[in-house]
Amino acid sequence: MKRVLAIACVLSLAAVGTALAAIGSEADYSAAMKEVGSTNGALGKAIASSSATDAAAASAKLEALFKDVNAYWTAKKVDDATTASASAIAAAQAISKAVAANDMAAATEARTKLGATCMACHTAHREKTPEGGWKMK
Ligand code: HEC
């Protein structure tokens, strides 16, 4: 049992470690956003199926990713994006707290707030490329 816990611990540290690699370029940023997208999808599924363990892992990862995103915009001195990413961190923390209390209704509500931060920043700073992908504006 102890050994299983130790392995789980190492794995979750590895996941956080990946998320904490600083975003240095637009390519890194795009990779981070793709991870935000898939993790947010996994979070929605975990909350809908009341899987607290999976939801906790996803919200912790989103928090770490948005800390990187926040550091990126802070360094670029883009105020509204800095604020939106700070709100995303706060929403991820609220989700973690709700999930820890096994309150999936509160987790859903906090995830709606998280979604509003995605929208706000995308409207201001994301545009479609002719190839159908996304880039910064
Ligand atoms: C602080 C600003 C900001 C926030 C908050 C934000 N995004 Fe993004 N996102 C961007 C920008 C800028 C791009 C375009 C850059 C790119 O994709 O190269 C982007 C692109 C994306 C992409 C496309 C990635 C690609 O290149 O294919 C996805 C998916 C995405 N975001 C998901 C999300 C989700 C889900 C949330 C909320 C949980 C979110 N984002 C919150 C700024 C933000």
PDB file of C-alpha atoms and ligand atoms in Angstrom:
ATOM      1  CA  MET A   1       0.000   0.000   0.000  1.00  0.00           C
ATOM      2  CA  LYS A   2       2.773   2.384   0.968  1.00  0.00           C
ATOM      3  CA  ARG A   3       4.526   1.576  -2.258  1.00  0.00           C
ATOM      4  CA  VAL A   4       1.392   2.273  -4.325  1.00  0.00           C
ATOM      5  CA  LEU A   5       1.055   5.635  -2.609  1.00  0.00           C
ATOM      6  CA  ALA A   6       4.701   6.451  -3.275  1.00  0.00           C
ATOM      7  CA  ILE A   7       4.281   5.655  -6.969  1.00  0.00           C
ATOM      8  CA  ALA A   8       1.092   7.728  -7.178  1.00  0.00           C
ATOM      9  CA  CYS A   9       2.971  10.577  -5.539  1.00  0.00           C
ATOM     10  CA  VAL A  10       5.861  10.443  -7.986  1.00  0.00           C
ATOM     11  CA  LEU A  11       3.434  10.326 -10.925  1.00  0.00           C
ATOM     12  CA  SER A  12       1.474  13.343  -9.767  1.00  0.00           C
ATOM     13  CA  LEU A  13       4.705  15.277  -9.144  1.00  0.00           C
ATOM     14  CA  ALA A  14       5.795  14.433 -12.678  1.00  0.00           C
ATOM     15  CA  ALA A  15       2.507  15.805 -14.029  1.00  0.00           C
ATOM     16  CA  VAL A  16       2.898  19.041 -12.081  1.00  0.00           C
ATOM     17  CA  GLY A  17       6.548  19.230 -13.184  1.00  0.00           C
ATOM     18  CA  THR A  18       5.528  19.234 -16.848  1.00  0.00           C
ATOM     19  CA  ALA A  19       2.994  21.963 -16.269  1.00  0.00           C
ATOM     20  CA  LEU A  20       5.554  24.090 -14.458  1.00  0.00           C
ATOM     21  CA  ALA A  21       7.959  24.323 -17.391  1.00  0.00           C
ATOM     22  CA  ALA A  22       7.937  28.059 -18.088  1.00  0.00           C
ATOM     23  CA  ILE A  23       6.249  29.328 -21.258  1.00  0.00           C
ATOM     24  CA  GLY A  24       8.999  31.003 -23.283  1.00  0.00           C
ATOM     25  CA  SER A  25       7.527  31.243 -26.782  1.00  0.00           C
ATOM     26  CA  GLU A  26       4.238  31.324 -28.651  1.00  0.00           C
ATOM     27  CA  ALA A  27       4.761  27.655 -29.513  1.00  0.00           C
ATOM     28  CA  ASP A  28       5.070  26.813 -25.792  1.00  0.00           C
ATOM     29  CA  TYR A  29       1.987  28.923 -25.166  1.00  0.00           C
ATOM     30  CA  SER A  30      -0.005  27.065 -27.780  1.00  0.00           C
ATOM     31  CA  ALA A  31       1.089  23.717 -26.298  1.00  0.00           C
ATOM     32  CA  ALA A  32       0.023  24.886 -22.839  1.00  0.00           C
ATOM     33  CA  MET A  33      -3.406  25.954 -24.168  1.00  0.00           C
ATOM     34  CA  LYS A  34      -3.920  22.590 -25.852  1.00  0.00           C
ATOM     35  CA  GLU A  35      -3.226  20.995 -22.493  1.00  0.00           C
ATOM     36  CA  VAL A  36      -5.609  23.440 -20.791  1.00  0.00           C
ATOM     37  CA  GLY A  37      -8.289  22.441 -23.315  1.00  0.00           C
ATOM     38  CA  SER A  38      -7.929  18.692 -22.828  1.00  0.00           C
ATOM     39  CA  THR A  39      -7.573  18.997 -19.034  1.00  0.00           C
ATOM     40  CA  ASN A  40     -10.678  21.171 -18.845  1.00  0.00           C
ATOM     41  CA  GLY A  41     -12.566  18.540 -20.841  1.00  0.00           C
ATOM     42  CA  ALA A  42     -11.336  15.795 -18.496  1.00  0.00           C
ATOM     43  CA  LEU A  43     -12.377  17.939 -15.532  1.00  0.00           C
ATOM     44  CA  GLY A  44     -15.918  18.295 -16.881  1.00  0.00           C
ATOM     45  CA  LYS A  45     -16.227  14.543 -17.319  1.00  0.00           C
ATOM     46  CA  ALA A  46     -14.786  13.853 -13.856  1.00  0.00           C
ATOM     47  CA  ILE A  47     -17.222  16.273 -12.203  1.00  0.00           C
ATOM     48  CA  ALA A  48     -20.178  14.875 -14.162  1.00  0.00           C
ATOM     49  CA  SER A  49     -19.319  11.341 -13.055  1.00  0.00           C
ATOM     50  CA  SER A  50     -18.552  12.481  -9.467  1.00  0.00           C
ATOM     51  CA  SER A  51     -15.028  11.146  -9.727  1.00  0.00           C
ATOM     52  CA  ALA A  52     -13.356  13.234  -7.039  1.00  0.00           C
ATOM     53  CA  THR A  53      -9.851  11.821  -7.580  1.00  0.00           C
ATOM     54  CA  ASP A  54      -9.812  12.589 -11.315  1.00  0.00           C
ATOM     55  CA  ALA A  55     -11.428  15.990 -10.775  1.00  0.00           C
ATOM     56  CA  ALA A  56      -8.839  16.903  -8.126  1.00  0.00           C
ATOM     57  CA  ALA A  57      -5.981  15.910 -10.438  1.00  0.00           C
ATOM     58  CA  ALA A  58      -7.443  17.947 -13.310  1.00  0.00           C
ATOM     59  CA  SER A  59      -8.101  21.088 -11.270  1.00  0.00           C
ATOM     60  CA  ALA A  60      -4.590  20.937  -9.740  1.00  0.00           C
ATOM     61  CA  LYS A  61      -3.123  20.651 -13.223  1.00  0.00           C
ATOM     62  CA  LEU A  62      -5.208  23.577 -14.497  1.00  0.00           C
ATOM     63  CA  GLU A  63      -4.028  25.676 -11.573  1.00  0.00           C
ATOM     64  CA  ALA A  64      -0.385  24.894 -12.442  1.00  0.00           C
ATOM     65  CA  LEU A  65      -0.940  25.587 -16.155  1.00  0.00           C
ATOM     66  CA  PHE A  66      -2.621  28.921 -15.471  1.00  0.00           C
ATOM     67  CA  LYS A  67       0.227  29.913 -13.159  1.00  0.00           C
ATOM     68  CA  ASP A  68       2.527  29.512 -16.179  1.00  0.00           C
ATOM     69  CA  VAL A  69       0.064  31.406 -18.391  1.00  0.00           C
ATOM     70  CA  ASN A  70      -0.164  34.172 -15.777  1.00  0.00           C
ATOM     71  CA  ALA A  71       3.653  34.451 -15.576  1.00  0.00           C
ATOM     72  CA  TYR A  72       3.759  34.797 -19.383  1.00  0.00           C
ATOM     73  CA  TRP A  73       1.280  37.680 -19.536  1.00  0.00           C
ATOM     74  CA  THR A  74       2.705  39.341 -16.434  1.00  0.00           C
ATOM     75  CA  ALA A  75       6.125  39.413 -18.123  1.00  0.00           C
ATOM     76  CA  LYS A  76       4.544  40.843 -21.284  1.00  0.00           C
ATOM     77  CA  LYS A  77       2.706  43.440 -19.196  1.00  0.00           C
ATOM     78  CA  VAL A  78      -0.674  42.726 -20.786  1.00  0.00           C
ATOM     79  CA  ASP A  79      -3.004  43.707 -17.971  1.00  0.00           C
ATOM     80  CA  ASP A  80      -6.336  42.206 -19.022  1.00  0.00           C
ATOM     81  CA  ALA A  81      -4.751  38.823 -19.836  1.00  0.00           C
ATOM     82  CA  THR A  82      -2.859  38.892 -16.541  1.00  0.00           C
ATOM     83  CA  THR A  83      -6.154  39.513 -14.741  1.00  0.00           C
ATOM     84  CA  ALA A  84      -8.023  36.819 -16.720  1.00  0.00           C
ATOM     85  CA  SER A  85      -5.349  34.221 -15.973  1.00  0.00           C
ATOM     86  CA  ALA A  86      -5.303  35.210 -12.285  1.00  0.00           C
ATOM     87  CA  SER A  87      -9.091  34.671 -12.237  1.00  0.00           C
ATOM     88  CA  ALA A  88      -8.530  31.283 -13.873  1.00  0.00           C
ATOM     89  CA  ILE A  89      -6.091  30.327 -11.091  1.00  0.00           C
ATOM     90  CA  ALA A  90      -8.637  31.408  -8.464  1.00  0.00           C
ATOM     91  CA  ALA A  91     -11.414  29.428 -10.203  1.00  0.00           C
ATOM     92  CA  ALA A  92      -9.206  26.307 -10.374  1.00  0.00           C
ATOM     93  CA  GLN A  93      -8.467  26.668  -6.664  1.00  0.00           C
ATOM     94  CA  ALA A  94     -12.190  27.011  -5.931  1.00  0.00           C
ATOM     95  CA  ILE A  95     -12.838  23.833  -7.934  1.00  0.00           C
ATOM     96  CA  SER A  96     -10.164  21.954  -5.962  1.00  0.00           C
ATOM     97  CA  LYS A  97     -11.709  23.123  -2.703  1.00  0.00           C
ATOM     98  CA  ALA A  98     -15.223  22.084  -3.758  1.00  0.00           C
ATOM     99  CA  VAL A  99     -14.005  18.696  -4.993  1.00  0.00           C
ATOM    100  CA  ALA A 100     -12.107  18.096  -1.722  1.00  0.00           C
ATOM    101  CA  ALA A 101     -15.422  18.671   0.088  1.00  0.00           C
ATOM    102  CA  ASN A 102     -17.102  16.334  -2.415  1.00  0.00           C
ATOM    103  CA  ASP A 103     -19.418  19.173  -3.420  1.00  0.00           C
ATOM    104  CA  MET A 104     -19.847  18.609  -7.153  1.00  0.00           C
ATOM    105  CA  ALA A 105     -22.529  21.323  -7.438  1.00  0.00           C
ATOM    106  CA  ALA A 106     -20.066  23.921  -6.139  1.00  0.00           C
ATOM    107  CA  ALA A 107     -17.376  22.453  -8.404  1.00  0.00           C
ATOM    108  CA  THR A 108     -19.666  22.864 -11.427  1.00  0.00           C
ATOM    109  CA  GLU A 109     -20.415  26.446 -10.446  1.00  0.00           C
ATOM    110  CA  ALA A 110     -16.695  27.240 -10.091  1.00  0.00           C
ATOM    111  CA  ARG A 111     -16.031  25.577 -13.449  1.00  0.00           C
ATOM    112  CA  THR A 112     -18.567  27.933 -15.051  1.00  0.00           C
ATOM    113  CA  LYS A 113     -16.507  30.823 -13.650  1.00  0.00           C
ATOM    114  CA  LEU A 114     -13.396  29.226 -15.091  1.00  0.00           C
ATOM    115  CA  GLY A 115     -15.129  29.051 -18.480  1.00  0.00           C
ATOM    116  CA  ALA A 116     -15.875  32.768 -18.323  1.00  0.00           C
ATOM    117  CA  THR A 117     -12.127  33.464 -18.002  1.00  0.00           C
ATOM    118  CA  CYS A 118     -11.411  31.359 -21.121  1.00  0.00           C
ATOM    119  CA  MET A 119     -14.005  33.366 -23.047  1.00  0.00           C
ATOM    120  CA  ALA A 120     -12.802  36.760 -21.839  1.00  0.00           C
ATOM    121  CA  CYS A 121      -9.187  36.141 -22.776  1.00  0.00           C
ATOM    122  CA  HIS A 122      -9.953  34.405 -26.074  1.00  0.00           C
ATOM    123  CA  THR A 123     -12.207  37.243 -27.220  1.00  0.00           C
ATOM    124  CA  ALA A 124      -9.413  39.745 -26.592  1.00  0.00           C
ATOM    125  CA  HIS A 125      -6.281  37.771 -27.458  1.00  0.00           C
ATOM    126  CA  ARG A 126      -7.049  34.805 -29.686  1.00  0.00           C
ATOM    127  CA  GLU A 127      -7.727  34.729 -33.408  1.00  0.00           C
ATOM    128  CA  LYS A 128      -8.260  32.059 -36.018  1.00  0.00           C
ATOM    129  CA  THR A 129      -5.541  31.334 -38.541  1.00  0.00           C
ATOM    130  CA  PRO A 130      -6.425  30.748 -42.216  1.00  0.00           C
ATOM    131  CA  GLU A 131      -5.426  27.098 -41.649  1.00  0.00           C
ATOM    132  CA  GLY A 132      -8.142  26.753 -39.004  1.00  0.00           C
ATOM    133  CA  GLY A 133      -5.814  26.850 -36.006  1.00  0.00           C
ATOM    134  CA  TRP A 134      -5.356  29.593 -33.419  1.00  0.00           C
ATOM    135  CA  LYS A 135      -2.878  32.317 -32.754  1.00  0.00           C
ATOM    136  CA  MET A 136      -2.325  35.199 -30.415  1.00  0.00           C
ATOM    137  CA  LYS A 137      -3.466  38.723 -31.186  1.00  0.00           C
TER     138      LYS A 137
HETATM  139  C1  HEC B   1      -5.153  34.760 -20.250  1.00  0.00           C
HETATM  140  C2  HEC B   1      -5.614  34.387 -21.554  1.00  0.00           C
HETATM  141  C3  HEC B   1      -6.252  33.028 -21.757  1.00  0.00           C
HETATM  142  C4  HEC B   1      -7.030  32.304 -20.908  1.00  0.00           C
HETATM  143  C5  HEC B   1      -7.507  32.661 -19.510  1.00  0.00           C
HETATM  144  C6  HEC B   1      -7.376  31.094 -21.611  1.00  0.00           C
HETATM  145  N1  HEC B   1      -6.810  31.095 -22.864  1.00  0.00           N
HETATM  146 FE1  HEC B   1      -6.902  29.595 -24.235  1.00  0.00          FE
HETATM  147  N2  HEC B   1      -5.812  30.706 -25.541  1.00  0.00           N
HETATM  148  C7  HEC B   1      -5.318  31.972 -25.302  1.00  0.00           C
HETATM  149  C8  HEC B   1      -4.616  32.463 -26.492  1.00  0.00           C
HETATM  150  C9  HEC B   1      -3.916  33.803 -26.624  1.00  0.00           C
HETATM  151  C10 HEC B   1      -4.719  31.440 -27.461  1.00  0.00           C
HETATM  152  C11 HEC B   1      -4.142  31.467 -28.880  1.00  0.00           C
HETATM  153  C12 HEC B   1      -2.701  31.023 -28.859  1.00  0.00           C
HETATM  154  C13 HEC B   1      -2.462  29.733 -29.564  1.00  0.00           C
HETATM  155  O1  HEC B   1      -3.279  28.806 -29.500  1.00  0.00           O
HETATM  156  O2  HEC B   1      -1.405  29.659 -30.191  1.00  0.00           O
HETATM  157  C14 HEC B   1      -5.468  30.343 -26.823  1.00  0.00           C
HETATM  158  C15 HEC B   1      -5.748  29.138 -27.435  1.00  0.00           C
HETATM  159  C16 HEC B   1      -6.487  28.127 -26.866  1.00  0.00           C
HETATM  160  C17 HEC B   1      -6.745  26.854 -27.535  1.00  0.00           C
HETATM  161  C18 HEC B   1      -6.280  26.459 -28.926  1.00  0.00           C
HETATM  162  C19 HEC B   1      -4.876  25.907 -28.834  1.00  0.00           C
HETATM  163  C20 HEC B   1      -4.303  25.641 -30.201  1.00  0.00           C
HETATM  164  O3  HEC B   1      -3.364  26.374 -30.598  1.00  0.00           O
HETATM  165  O4  HEC B   1      -4.800  24.712 -30.878  1.00  0.00           O
HETATM  166  C21 HEC B   1      -7.492  26.109 -26.647  1.00  0.00           C
HETATM  167  C22 HEC B   1      -8.001  24.690 -26.848  1.00  0.00           C
HETATM  168  C23 HEC B   1      -7.702  26.918 -25.462  1.00  0.00           C
HETATM  169  N3  HEC B   1      -7.055  28.142 -25.622  1.00  0.00           N
HETATM  170  C24 HEC B   1      -8.430  26.509 -24.364  1.00  0.00           C
HETATM  171  C25 HEC B   1      -8.655  27.300 -23.236  1.00  0.00           C
HETATM  172  C26 HEC B   1      -9.550  26.950 -22.152  1.00  0.00           C
HETATM  173  C27 HEC B   1     -10.404  25.698 -22.099  1.00  0.00           C
HETATM  174  C28 HEC B   1      -9.460  27.949 -21.225  1.00  0.00           C
HETATM  175  C29 HEC B   1     -10.165  28.076 -19.916  1.00  0.00           C
HETATM  176  C30 HEC B   1     -10.236  26.907 -19.062  1.00  0.00           C
HETATM  177  C31 HEC B   1      -8.524  28.937 -21.749  1.00  0.00           C
HETATM  178  N4  HEC B   1      -8.066  28.514 -22.954  1.00  0.00           N
HETATM  179  C32 HEC B   1      -8.174  30.091 -21.091  1.00  0.00           C
HETATM  180  C33 HEC B   1      -5.444  32.682 -24.140  1.00  0.00           C
HETATM  181  C34 HEC B   1      -6.128  32.273 -22.990  1.00  0.00           C
END
